Short mmCIF file of C-alpha atoms in Angstrom, two decimals:
data_model
loop_
_atom_site.label_atom_id
_atom_site.label_comp_id
_atom_site.label_asym_id
_atom_site.label_seq_id
_atom_site.Cartn_x
_atom_site.Cartn_y
_atom_site.Cartn_z
CA UNK X 44 -6.76 16.03 -21.15
CA UNK X 45 -9.37 18.60 -23.06
CA UNK X 46 -11.19 16.04 -24.91
CA UNK X 47 -11.22 14.11 -22.01
CA UNK X 48 -13.17 16.60 -20.37
CA UNK X 49 -15.59 17.29 -23.29
CA UNK X 50 -18.39 15.12 -22.32
CA UNK X 51 -20.81 16.24 -19.83
CA UNK X 52 -21.66 12.86 -17.59
CA UNK X 53 -18.19 11.59 -16.47
CA UNK X 54 -17.72 7.47 -15.68
CA UNK X 55 -15.29 5.92 -13.90
CA UNK X 56 -13.59 5.54 -17.37
CA UNK X 57 -13.27 9.20 -17.87
CA UNK X 58 -12.31 9.85 -14.69
CA UNK X 59 -9.79 6.94 -15.10
CA UNK X 60 -8.68 8.87 -18.33
CA UNK X 61 -7.81 12.15 -16.60
CA UNK X 62 -6.03 10.51 -13.70
CA UNK X 63 -3.52 8.88 -16.41
CA UNK X 64 -2.88 12.01 -17.74
CA UNK X 65 -2.38 13.66 -14.69
CA UNK X 66 -0.02 10.73 -13.51
CA UNK X 67 2.05 11.60 -16.46
CA UNK X 68 2.30 15.16 -16.11
CA UNK X 69 3.88 14.27 -12.49
CA UNK X 70 6.32 12.14 -14.00
CA UNK X 71 7.37 14.65 -16.23
CA UNK X 72 7.99 16.75 -12.66
CA UNK X 73 9.24 13.71 -11.67
CA UNK X 74 12.14 13.51 -13.83
CA UNK X 75 12.87 16.91 -14.56
CA UNK X 76 13.85 17.23 -10.19
CA UNK X 77 15.41 13.91 -10.01
CA UNK X 78 18.82 15.22 -10.76
CA UNK X 79 18.45 16.71 -7.14
CA UNK X 80 19.41 12.84 -6.13
CA UNK X 81 23.06 12.36 -7.25
CA UNK X 82 23.63 14.97 -4.62
CA UNK X 83 20.78 14.90 -1.97
CA UNK X 84 19.64 10.91 -1.74
CA UNK X 85 17.15 11.49 0.85
CA UNK X 86 15.22 14.08 -0.96
CA UNK X 87 13.59 10.88 -2.87
CA UNK X 88 11.33 10.83 0.31
CA UNK X 89 9.98 14.02 -0.63
CA UNK X 90 6.04 14.02 -1.39
CA UNK X 91 6.80 14.89 -5.23
CA UNK X 92 8.54 11.34 -5.75
CA UNK X 93 6.31 9.36 -3.96
CA UNK X 94 4.06 7.65 -6.03
CA UNK X 95 1.65 6.05 -3.42
CA UNK X 96 -2.05 7.03 -4.34
CA UNK X 97 -3.00 6.32 -0.51
CA UNK X 98 -0.39 8.60 0.55
CA UNK X 99 1.14 11.59 -0.63
CA UNK X 100 0.50 10.97 -4.84
CA UNK X 101 -2.96 13.27 -4.54
CA UNK X 102 -3.24 12.89 -8.37
CA UNK X 103 -6.72 11.42 -7.34
CA UNK X 104 -7.88 14.36 -5.62
CA UNK X 105 -6.75 16.94 -8.56
CA UNK X 106 -8.96 14.91 -11.39
CA UNK X 107 -11.63 15.10 -8.79
CA UNK X 108 -11.42 19.20 -8.73
CA UNK X 109 -10.51 19.57 -12.26
CA UNK X 110 -13.65 18.08 -13.22
CA UNK X 111 -15.69 19.78 -10.55
CA UNK X 112 -14.24 23.12 -11.89
CA UNK X 113 -15.19 22.84 -15.74
CA UNK X 114 -18.81 21.77 -14.05
CA UNK X 115 -18.80 18.21 -15.23
CA UNK X 116 -21.05 16.19 -13.96
CA UNK X 117 -20.61 12.76 -12.38
CA UNK X 118 -22.33 9.28 -13.01
CA UNK X 119 -23.99 7.15 -10.67
CA UNK X 120 -20.91 4.50 -10.85
CA UNK X 121 -18.57 6.73 -10.90
CA UNK X 122 -20.54 8.62 -7.64
CA UNK X 123 -20.70 4.73 -5.85
CA UNK X 124 -16.75 4.54 -6.03
CA UNK X 125 -15.59 8.24 -4.74
CA UNK X 126 -14.08 7.98 -0.96
CA UNK X 127 -15.26 11.11 0.86
CA UNK X 128 -11.84 12.94 0.51
CA UNK X 129 -12.70 12.49 -3.32
CA UNK X 130 -15.86 13.66 -2.91
CA UNK X 131 -15.05 17.08 -1.11
CA UNK X 132 -12.54 17.86 -3.74
CA UNK X 133 -15.27 17.53 -6.51
CA UNK X 134 -17.27 19.76 -4.90
CA UNK X 135 -14.76 22.61 -4.19
CA UNK X 136 -14.06 22.51 -7.56
CA UNK X 137 -17.26 22.70 -8.21
CA UNK X 138 -17.54 25.49 -6.00
CA UNK X 139 -14.98 27.64 -7.38
CA UNK X 140 -16.08 26.79 -11.19
CA UNK X 141 -19.64 28.42 -11.02
CA UNK X 142 -18.26 30.52 -8.33
CA UNK X 143 -21.49 29.54 -5.72
CA UNK X 144 -20.68 28.55 -2.23
CA UNK X 145 -20.38 24.45 -0.48
CA UNK X 146 -23.48 22.77 0.80
CA UNK X 147 -23.97 22.96 3.93
CA UNK X 148 -22.94 19.09 4.68
CA UNK X 149 -20.02 19.91 1.59
CA UNK X 150 -18.69 22.74 4.23
CA UNK X 151 -19.00 20.66 7.86
CA UNK X 152 -16.96 17.90 5.85
CA UNK X 153 -14.26 20.52 4.88
CA UNK X 154 -13.99 21.92 8.30
CA UNK X 155 -14.02 18.74 10.14
CA UNK X 156 -11.08 17.29 7.63
CA UNK X 157 -9.77 20.39 8.14
CA UNK X 158 -9.79 20.49 12.31
CA UNK X 159 -8.20 16.50 11.87
CA UNK X 160 -5.68 17.33 9.89
CA UNK X 161 -4.34 20.10 12.39
CA UNK X 162 -5.35 17.77 15.38
CA UNK X 163 -2.60 14.63 13.74
CA UNK X 164 -0.06 17.44 12.81
CA UNK X 165 0.35 18.53 16.26
CA UNK X 166 0.37 14.71 17.48
CA UNK X 167 2.11 14.01 14.99
CA UNK X 168 4.91 16.74 16.15
CA UNK X 169 4.40 15.70 19.72
CA UNK X 170 5.31 11.92 18.18
CA UNK X 171 8.44 13.31 16.54
CA UNK X 172 9.13 15.05 19.81
CA UNK X 173 9.34 11.32 21.50
CA UNK X 174 11.30 9.76 18.64
CA UNK X 175 13.86 12.14 18.92
CA UNK X 176 13.81 11.81 22.84
CA UNK X 177 13.81 8.28 23.64
CA UNK X 178 16.37 7.50 20.94
CA UNK X 179 18.69 10.15 22.87
CA UNK X 180 17.66 8.04 26.17
CA UNK X 181 18.75 5.06 23.94
CA UNK X 182 21.95 6.02 23.49
CA UNK X 183 22.30 7.46 26.83
CA UNK X 184 21.55 4.68 29.09
CA UNK X 185 20.97 1.55 26.75
CA UNK X 186 22.87 1.22 24.01
CA UNK X 187 26.47 0.36 24.88
CA UNK X 188 27.75 -0.99 21.12
CA UNK X 189 30.54 -3.09 21.39
CA UNK X 190 30.34 -3.45 25.19
CA UNK X 191 30.25 -6.69 26.54
CA UNK X 192 27.71 -5.42 29.36
CA UNK X 193 25.06 -4.36 26.53
CA UNK X 194 21.79 -5.67 27.42
CA UNK X 195 21.11 -5.66 23.50
CA UNK X 196 23.16 -8.30 22.14
CA UNK X 197 23.49 -8.69 18.12
CA UNK X 198 24.32 -11.68 16.66
CA UNK X 199 25.48 -11.90 12.60
CA UNK X 200 22.77 -13.50 10.52
CA UNK X 201 22.31 -15.34 6.88
CA UNK X 202 18.62 -13.77 6.55
CA UNK X 203 17.47 -10.35 7.00
CA UNK X 204 13.23 -9.91 6.77
CA UNK X 205 11.77 -6.62 6.70
CA UNK X 206 8.37 -5.87 8.67
CA UNK X 207 5.62 -3.92 9.11
CA UNK X 208 5.48 -4.30 13.23
CA UNK X 209 1.49 -4.56 13.56
CA UNK X 210 -0.19 -3.51 16.81
CA UNK X 211 -2.63 -6.48 16.79
CA UNK X 212 -0.06 -8.88 15.84
CA UNK X 213 3.36 -7.68 17.21
CA UNK X 214 5.78 -10.79 17.46
CA UNK X 215 3.39 -12.61 14.64
CA UNK X 216 4.29 -9.88 12.76
CA UNK X 217 7.34 -11.61 11.23
CA UNK X 218 4.85 -14.85 10.26
CA UNK X 219 1.94 -12.91 9.17
CA UNK X 220 4.63 -11.65 6.02
CA UNK X 221 6.71 -14.29 6.02
CA UNK X 222 4.75 -17.63 6.45
CA UNK X 223 7.98 -19.68 7.29
CA UNK X 224 10.21 -17.17 9.54
CA UNK X 225 10.03 -19.15 12.56
CA UNK X 226 11.07 -22.44 10.86
CA UNK X 227 14.44 -20.38 9.32
CA UNK X 228 18.15 -20.16 11.19
CA UNK X 229 20.61 -17.43 12.13
CA UNK X 230 17.90 -14.98 10.86
CA UNK X 231 16.38 -11.77 12.07
CA UNK X 232 13.65 -9.54 10.80
CA UNK X 233 13.64 -5.49 10.53
CA UNK X 234 11.16 -2.89 10.83
CA UNK X 235 10.58 -0.61 8.05
CA UNK X 236 7.34 0.39 9.33
CA UNK X 237 4.65 0.83 11.82
CA UNK X 238 0.50 -0.20 10.65
CA UNK X 239 -1.54 3.15 10.92
CA UNK X 240 -3.30 1.58 14.48
CA UNK X 241 -0.19 2.70 16.23
CA UNK X 242 -1.27 6.52 17.10
CA UNK X 243 2.40 6.82 18.01
CA UNK X 244 5.17 5.10 16.26
CA UNK X 245 7.36 6.04 19.41
CA UNK X 246 4.95 3.40 21.17
CA UNK X 247 5.70 0.95 18.86
CA UNK X 248 9.56 1.44 18.66
CA UNK X 249 9.35 1.03 22.62
CA UNK X 250 7.17 -2.13 22.13
CA UNK X 251 9.42 -3.34 19.89
CA UNK X 252 12.96 -3.84 21.86
CA UNK X 253 11.03 -6.45 23.73
CA UNK X 254 10.83 -8.69 21.07
CA UNK X 255 14.33 -10.40 20.62
CA UNK X 256 14.29 -11.82 16.99
CA UNK X 257 13.09 -8.27 15.74
CA UNK X 258 15.05 -5.03 15.18
CA UNK X 259 14.47 -1.39 14.33
CA UNK X 260 16.80 1.63 13.36
CA UNK X 261 17.57 1.78 17.34
CA UNK X 262 19.63 -1.38 17.45
CA UNK X 263 22.57 -0.04 15.14
CA UNK X 264 21.75 3.96 15.95
CA UNK X 265 24.95 6.07 16.70
CA UNK X 266 25.04 9.75 17.65
CA UNK X 267 26.04 11.08 14.33
CA UNK X 268 23.78 8.76 12.37
CA UNK X 269 20.81 10.68 14.44
CA UNK X 270 21.64 14.30 14.28
CA UNK X 271 22.29 13.28 10.24
CA UNK X 272 18.47 12.20 9.97
CA UNK X 273 17.13 15.08 11.79
CA UNK X 274 19.04 17.38 9.65
CA UNK X 275 18.10 15.82 6.39
CA UNK X 276 14.58 15.77 8.11
CA UNK X 277 14.52 19.14 8.37
CA UNK X 278 16.32 20.13 4.93
CA UNK X 279 13.52 17.49 3.08
CA UNK X 280 10.84 20.10 4.66
CA UNK X 281 12.74 22.96 3.54
CA UNK X 282 12.36 21.34 0.59
CA UNK X 283 8.96 20.41 0.46
CA UNK X 284 8.32 24.00 1.43
CA UNK X 285 9.84 25.58 -0.89
CA UNK X 286 12.29 23.78 -3.77
CA UNK X 287 9.44 22.65 -5.92
CA UNK X 288 6.53 24.39 -7.30
CA UNK X 289 2.87 22.44 -7.51
CA UNK X 290 0.90 25.37 -7.16
CA UNK X 291 -2.35 23.00 -7.52
CA UNK X 292 -5.33 21.98 -5.70
CA UNK X 293 -3.29 18.44 -4.85
CA UNK X 294 -0.31 19.75 -4.27
CA UNK X 295 -1.38 22.08 -1.45
CA UNK X 296 -3.34 18.62 0.11
CA UNK X 297 -0.21 16.44 -0.58
CA UNK X 298 1.75 19.52 1.26
CA UNK X 299 -0.74 18.61 4.33
CA UNK X 300 -0.83 15.02 3.94
CA UNK X 301 2.97 14.85 4.31
CA UNK X 302 2.93 17.16 7.27
CA UNK X 303 0.58 14.69 9.02
CA UNK X 304 3.24 11.89 8.08
CA UNK X 305 6.35 13.85 8.94
CA UNK X 306 7.11 11.04 11.70
CA UNK X 307 6.91 8.25 8.99
CA UNK X 308 9.28 10.28 6.93
CA UNK X 309 12.16 10.71 10.07
CA UNK X 310 11.66 6.84 10.38
CA UNK X 311 12.20 6.50 6.98
CA UNK X 312 15.33 8.75 7.38
CA UNK X 313 16.51 7.29 10.56
CA UNK X 314 16.84 4.05 8.80
CA UNK X 315 18.48 5.34 5.78
CA UNK X 316 21.28 6.55 8.50
CA UNK X 317 21.76 3.53 10.13
CA UNK X 318 21.67 1.32 6.84
CA UNK X 319 25.51 0.85 7.17
CA UNK X 320 25.88 0.11 10.96
CA UNK X 321 22.78 -2.21 10.43
CA UNK X 322 24.74 -4.42 7.60
CA UNK X 323 28.04 -3.94 9.51
CA UNK X 324 26.79 -6.06 12.87
CA UNK X 325 24.74 -8.30 11.17
CA UNK X 326 26.60 -8.94 7.59
CA UNK X 327 23.47 -10.92 6.27
CA UNK X 328 23.67 -13.35 3.18
CA UNK X 329 20.14 -12.14 1.85
CA UNK X 330 17.51 -9.43 2.47
CA UNK X 331 14.48 -9.58 2.31
CA UNK X 332 11.64 -6.32 2.00
CA UNK X 333 8.70 -6.17 1.56
CA UNK X 334 7.53 -4.04 -1.37
CA UNK X 335 4.89 -2.10 -1.74
CA UNK X 336 6.89 1.23 -2.97
CA UNK X 337 6.45 3.23 -0.21
CA UNK X 338 8.89 5.28 1.82
CA UNK X 339 9.30 2.77 4.09
CA UNK X 340 10.21 0.07 1.38
CA UNK X 341 12.89 2.71 0.08
CA UNK X 342 14.60 3.52 3.14
CA UNK X 343 16.68 0.80 3.97
CA UNK X 344 17.10 -0.50 0.23
CA UNK X 345 18.82 3.32 -0.57
CA UNK X 346 21.17 3.19 2.57
CA UNK X 347 22.57 -0.14 1.11
CA UNK X 348 23.25 1.23 -2.02
CA UNK X 349 24.26 4.63 -0.67
CA UNK X 350 26.34 3.70 1.94
CA UNK X 351 27.58 0.58 1.13
CA UNK X 352 31.02 -0.23 -0.44
CA UNK X 353 30.85 -1.57 -3.63
CA UNK X 354 32.77 -5.13 -2.70
CA UNK X 355 29.88 -5.24 -0.01
CA UNK X 356 27.28 -4.29 -1.74
CA UNK X 357 27.75 -6.73 -4.49
CA UNK X 358 28.32 -10.00 -1.74
CA UNK X 359 24.73 -9.65 -0.90
CA UNK X 360 21.38 -10.56 -2.49
CA UNK X 361 18.68 -8.18 -1.89
CA UNK X 362 15.40 -9.25 -2.57
CA UNK X 363 12.06 -7.03 -3.46
CA UNK X 364 9.38 -9.64 -2.08
CA UNK X 365 6.21 -9.02 -3.66
CA UNK X 366 3.83 -10.67 -1.08
CA UNK X 367 0.90 -10.45 -2.63
CA UNK X 368 -0.84 -11.63 -6.48
CA UNK X 369 1.02 -9.36 -9.17
CA UNK X 370 -1.47 -7.77 -11.51
CA UNK X 371 -0.34 -4.85 -14.43
CA UNK X 372 -4.13 -4.02 -13.57
CA UNK X 373 -3.28 -3.16 -9.44
CA UNK X 374 -2.19 0.01 -8.18
CA UNK X 375 0.17 2.11 -10.20
CA UNK X 376 2.90 2.50 -7.58
CA UNK X 377 3.07 -1.19 -8.67
CA UNK X 378 4.38 -1.05 -12.17
CA UNK X 379 8.59 -0.14 -11.57
CA UNK X 380 9.55 2.87 -13.05
CA UNK X 381 13.17 3.32 -14.66
CA UNK X 382 14.33 5.84 -12.49
CA UNK X 383 13.22 3.64 -9.79
CA UNK X 384 15.11 0.97 -11.11
CA UNK X 385 18.20 2.89 -11.79
CA UNK X 386 18.16 4.38 -8.28
CA UNK X 387 18.05 1.36 -6.29
CA UNK X 388 14.57 1.84 -4.99
CA UNK X 389 13.78 -1.46 -5.61
CA UNK X 390 17.16 -2.98 -4.42
CA UNK X 391 19.09 -4.70 -6.79
CA UNK X 392 16.13 -5.07 -8.93
CA UNK X 393 15.32 -8.92 -8.00
CA UNK X 394 11.86 -9.53 -7.69
CA UNK X 395 10.50 -12.45 -5.75
CA UNK X 396 7.01 -13.41 -6.33
CA UNK X 397 4.14 -15.65 -5.66
CA UNK X 398 3.14 -17.59 -8.36
CA UNK X 399 3.62 -18.83 -12.35
CA UNK X 400 1.09 -16.12 -13.19
CA UNK X 401 2.72 -13.27 -10.98
CA UNK X 402 5.73 -14.20 -12.45
CA UNK X 403 5.40 -13.60 -16.21
CA UNK X 404 3.08 -10.54 -15.60
CA UNK X 405 5.77 -8.89 -13.91
CA UNK X 406 7.70 -9.88 -16.63
CA UNK X 407 5.49 -8.89 -19.46
CA UNK X 408 5.73 -5.30 -17.34
CA UNK X 409 9.56 -5.36 -16.86
CA UNK X 410 10.26 -6.41 -20.80
CA UNK X 411 12.17 -3.39 -21.41
CA UNK X 412 14.02 -3.45 -18.36
CA UNK X 413 14.97 -7.52 -18.36
CA UNK X 414 18.68 -5.87 -18.71
CA UNK X 415 18.72 -4.72 -15.22
CA UNK X 416 15.91 -6.38 -13.52
CA UNK X 417 15.11 -10.08 -13.18
CA UNK X 418 11.80 -11.50 -11.16
CA UNK X 419 11.79 -15.41 -9.71
CA UNK X 420 9.63 -17.45 -7.88
CA UNK X 421 9.99 -17.41 -4.32
CA UNK X 422 10.52 -20.73 -2.44
CA UNK X 423 7.76 -22.72 -1.66
CA UNK X 424 7.63 -22.14 2.16
CA UNK X 425 8.08 -18.44 1.83
CA UNK X 426 4.75 -18.27 -0.23
CA UNK X 427 1.92 -16.68 1.34
CA UNK X 428 -1.10 -18.10 -0.97
CA UNK X 429 0.48 -21.94 -1.36
CA UNK X 430 -3.00 -23.11 -0.05
CA UNK X 431 -4.82 -21.06 -2.91
CA UNK X 432 -4.61 -23.06 -6.36
CA UNK X 433 -6.33 -24.36 -9.51
CA UNK X 434 -6.42 -27.96 -7.80
CA UNK X 435 -7.44 -26.94 -4.42
CA UNK X 436 -10.54 -25.16 -5.66
CA UNK X 437 -11.67 -27.65 -8.36
CA UNK X 438 -10.97 -30.79 -5.43
CA UNK X 439 -13.99 -29.02 -3.43
CA UNK X 440 -16.38 -28.62 -6.17
CA UNK X 441 -18.72 -31.21 -5.35
CA UNK X 442 -21.53 -28.81 -5.76
CA UNK X 443 -21.90 -25.31 -5.49
CA UNK X 444 -24.80 -24.73 -2.86
CA UNK X 445 -24.28 -20.81 -2.44
CA UNK X 446 -25.63 -18.63 -5.19
CA UNK X 447 -23.71 -15.64 -4.32
CA UNK X 448 -20.49 -15.03 -2.50
CA UNK X 449 -18.55 -11.70 -2.21
CA UNK X 450 -15.13 -11.54 -0.87
CA UNK X 451 -14.03 -8.21 0.05
CA UNK X 452 -10.73 -6.95 0.12
CA UNK X 453 -8.74 -4.71 3.17
CA UNK X 454 -11.30 -1.66 2.24
CA UNK X 455 -14.39 -2.71 4.34
CA UNK X 456 -15.87 0.31 1.52
CA UNK X 457 -15.81 -2.36 -1.19
CA UNK X 458 -18.81 -4.18 0.45
CA UNK X 459 -20.68 -0.72 0.06
CA UNK X 460 -19.85 -0.70 -3.54
CA UNK X 461 -20.33 -4.27 -5.00
CA UNK X 462 -23.67 -4.04 -3.22
CA UNK X 463 -24.79 -0.78 -4.85
CA UNK X 464 -23.00 -1.45 -8.46
CA UNK X 465 -24.36 -5.02 -8.78
CA UNK X 466 -27.53 -4.57 -6.00
CA UNK X 467 -29.26 -1.77 -5.81
CA UNK X 468 -32.51 -1.02 -8.04
CA UNK X 469 -29.85 1.59 -9.90
CA UNK X 470 -27.87 -1.65 -11.34
CA UNK X 471 -30.82 -3.16 -13.57
CA UNK X 472 -28.53 -5.08 -15.69
CA UNK X 473 -27.76 -6.97 -13.16
CA UNK X 474 -31.32 -8.45 -12.16
CA UNK X 475 -30.78 -11.53 -12.63
CA UNK X 476 -28.62 -12.08 -9.17
CA UNK X 477 -31.75 -12.07 -7.66
CA UNK X 478 -31.53 -13.80 -3.82
CA UNK X 479 -32.44 -12.62 -0.68
CA UNK X 480 -28.99 -13.59 1.22
CA UNK X 481 -25.56 -13.01 -0.06
CA UNK X 482 -22.72 -14.40 1.68
CA UNK X 483 -19.44 -12.50 2.60
CA UNK X 484 -15.94 -13.37 3.28
CA UNK X 485 -14.12 -10.32 5.17
CA UNK X 486 -10.40 -9.76 4.79
CA UNK X 487 -8.57 -10.42 8.28
CA UNK X 488 -8.21 -7.44 8.92
CA UNK X 489 -11.91 -6.24 9.05
CA UNK X 490 -14.70 -6.97 11.36
CA UNK X 491 -18.63 -7.50 10.60
CA UNK X 492 -19.66 -4.60 12.69
CA UNK X 493 -17.71 -2.38 10.15
CA UNK X 494 -19.40 -4.70 7.23
CA UNK X 495 -22.87 -4.39 8.42
CA UNK X 496 -22.30 -0.36 8.70
CA UNK X 497 -21.49 -0.38 5.30
CA UNK X 498 -24.00 -2.71 4.38
CA UNK X 499 -26.99 -0.64 5.87
CA UNK X 500 -25.95 2.64 4.56
CA UNK X 501 -26.04 0.66 1.18
CA UNK X 502 -29.55 -0.72 1.61
CA UNK X 503 -30.66 2.51 3.08
CA UNK X 504 -29.72 5.18 0.12
CA UNK X 505 -30.02 2.81 -2.64
CA UNK X 506 -32.90 0.30 -1.65
CA UNK X 507 -31.04 -3.21 -2.10
CA UNK X 508 -32.29 -6.17 -3.60
CA UNK X 509 -29.95 -8.61 -1.20
CA UNK X 510 -32.09 -7.92 2.14
CA UNK X 511 -28.98 -9.82 4.33
CA UNK X 512 -25.67 -10.70 4.37
CA UNK X 513 -23.85 -13.63 5.96
CA UNK X 514 -20.59 -13.74 7.11
CA UNK X 515 -18.34 -16.88 6.52
CA UNK X 516 -16.39 -18.12 9.04
CA UNK X 517 -12.18 -17.50 7.78
CA UNK X 518 -11.16 -20.28 10.77
CA UNK X 519 -13.54 -22.80 9.70
CA UNK X 520 -13.62 -22.43 6.39
CA UNK X 521 -10.59 -22.14 3.58
CA UNK X 522 -10.74 -19.47 0.73
CA UNK X 523 -10.79 -22.22 -1.71
CA UNK X 524 -13.78 -23.72 -0.33
CA UNK X 525 -15.85 -20.50 -0.12
CA UNK X 526 -14.59 -20.05 -4.14
CA UNK X 527 -15.89 -23.27 -4.77
CA UNK X 528 -18.94 -23.40 -2.98
CA UNK X 529 -20.50 -20.86 -4.96
CA UNK X 530 -21.94 -20.16 -8.20
CA UNK X 531 -21.03 -16.89 -8.48
CA UNK X 532 -17.63 -15.04 -6.71
CA UNK X 533 -17.60 -11.60 -6.45
CA UNK X 534 -14.36 -9.60 -5.83
CA UNK X 535 -13.30 -5.82 -5.44
CA UNK X 536 -9.82 -5.38 -5.18
CA UNK X 537 -7.88 -8.76 -4.50
CA UNK X 538 -5.90 -10.55 -6.67
CA UNK X 539 -7.20 -14.11 -5.13
CA UNK X 540 -10.16 -13.81 -7.96
CA UNK X 541 -7.45 -14.58 -10.91
CA UNK X 542 -7.56 -18.51 -8.81
CA UNK X 543 -10.88 -18.17 -9.53
CA UNK X 544 -11.38 -17.40 -12.85
CA UNK X 545 -8.27 -19.64 -13.38
CA UNK X 546 -10.57 -22.73 -11.80
CA UNK X 547 -12.90 -22.31 -14.07
CA UNK X 548 -15.76 -20.45 -11.12
CA UNK X 549 -17.90 -17.69 -12.17
CA UNK X 550 -16.43 -14.40 -11.33
CA UNK X 551 -17.48 -11.11 -11.03
CA UNK X 552 -14.75 -8.56 -11.03
CA UNK X 553 -16.21 -4.88 -9.83
CA UNK X 554 -13.76 -1.95 -9.93
CA UNK X 555 -14.07 0.13 -6.80
CA UNK X 556 -12.29 2.81 -7.64
CA UNK X 557 -11.48 5.35 -10.75
CA UNK X 558 -7.58 4.63 -9.97
CA UNK X 559 -7.40 1.42 -10.72
CA UNK X 560 -9.56 -1.97 -12.30
CA UNK X 561 -9.64 -5.08 -10.88
CA UNK X 562 -6.55 -6.82 -10.08
CA UNK X 563 -6.86 -9.31 -13.27
CA UNK X 564 -3.69 -10.74 -14.74
CA UNK X 565 -3.40 -9.81 -18.74
CA UNK X 566 -4.04 -13.90 -19.58
CA UNK X 567 -7.61 -14.34 -17.70
CA UNK X 568 -8.61 -10.81 -19.32
CA UNK X 569 -10.92 -12.79 -21.91
CA UNK X 570 -11.93 -15.46 -20.17
CA UNK X 571 -15.63 -16.93 -20.64
CA UNK X 572 -16.60 -17.13 -16.72
CA UNK X 573 -15.04 -13.12 -16.01
CA UNK X 574 -17.16 -10.57 -16.24
CA UNK X 575 -15.55 -6.93 -15.50
CA UNK X 576 -18.06 -4.26 -14.09
#
């Protein structure tokens, strides 16, 4: 670690190297405490064992805090990719290391962040009370399991699909994750989490009861499972507070984040404790678990492994469904660890992926674990990117009438980062990308107003060479068409860039975080039509 901290000006690569060192240290801590799983499986929902870099894994904040503490400056490109929380962590470290007070701007940002966290913790506590209260109400007045007059009818199914219940899509959440859901017979969807647009999970739980093909833990709850889940919830936070030593800056932030997400941990425990009842009622032959290695993905898989008898567990096929283009260069939590595979976090370690390249990529990642894991292609109708292929792009390449098209992923900040790193006066090496106008294709979850704000912010602070942007109408033009019509395609954090590279399109892959690189599969890293920034 000392060698990483020696140079004065830190780049994205330097920060990533330090981040990886801290991740390895965290891995050692996980291994050290992992024996506790043998006696209390629910402790796997503790913050220490969470590898999601967007949630409870705070190695990114420890990275920036250490750089600030050691008085290391960050260069232009690293500064461009930092989010507000990472910048605050760096400023706090620098303030402590140099013994100077925080700047006024940072102080107000920190104060605002603390107040928002307190408010969020209060709202989360209220949500927990609502979840418990509605669960008791449901048990008393709605759920009459085994009685003929029950308003809730549970039928046995062949297939069960886990989903996030999306506020904007409601019932259509099923088809969003699994394109052929509506055409399948004898199936149900099961909610393992709710997107962030639900300020109160309890309201999402109540809303989900209106959709007959969508089930939740409520459909299988009993007084015993509710009591057990709440008891484990108390034990889990006792362990978070007193059972582990993590006296770092990131450890403190992780505890605060854990308290802010306590309602989701309670939901995970409720799912974990109702898994057996769910199986006994539905008797599914196949279970598809949407897998991003988050707490919500783990809960059902662990519950099935821990509570089903061996004969029943052996009967069912449990698939970890990877509903995105897989790349080893993507998020760290997407790379399975041995202890996760052994413990059942990835179900039966049977992965279903979107295409042959993803299959080969994941098999190479799991090369040392192929004795306990296997990777196969999902059926054609289940693949979410079935329309984006090498042939579909090439068939449209009559003429590239657009100079530059930017494909923005799920984080709207990508547009700001791409503009600053490629089109500002601070980045002269890409001066050949001179154009007055850029075409922009946004992720479906981003609205144009948010994107315009990011463009204006970049232009105001860094004087862009691009003077305006034009949004592509996604309802009138496919992604294949957007790629085919462009001389240069610029991608942030998107797996679709692999299809563009494979088709021969000119691709610029922009790193938008020091935590991970562009989602380029190994076989395309050396292509002449690919530039990695």
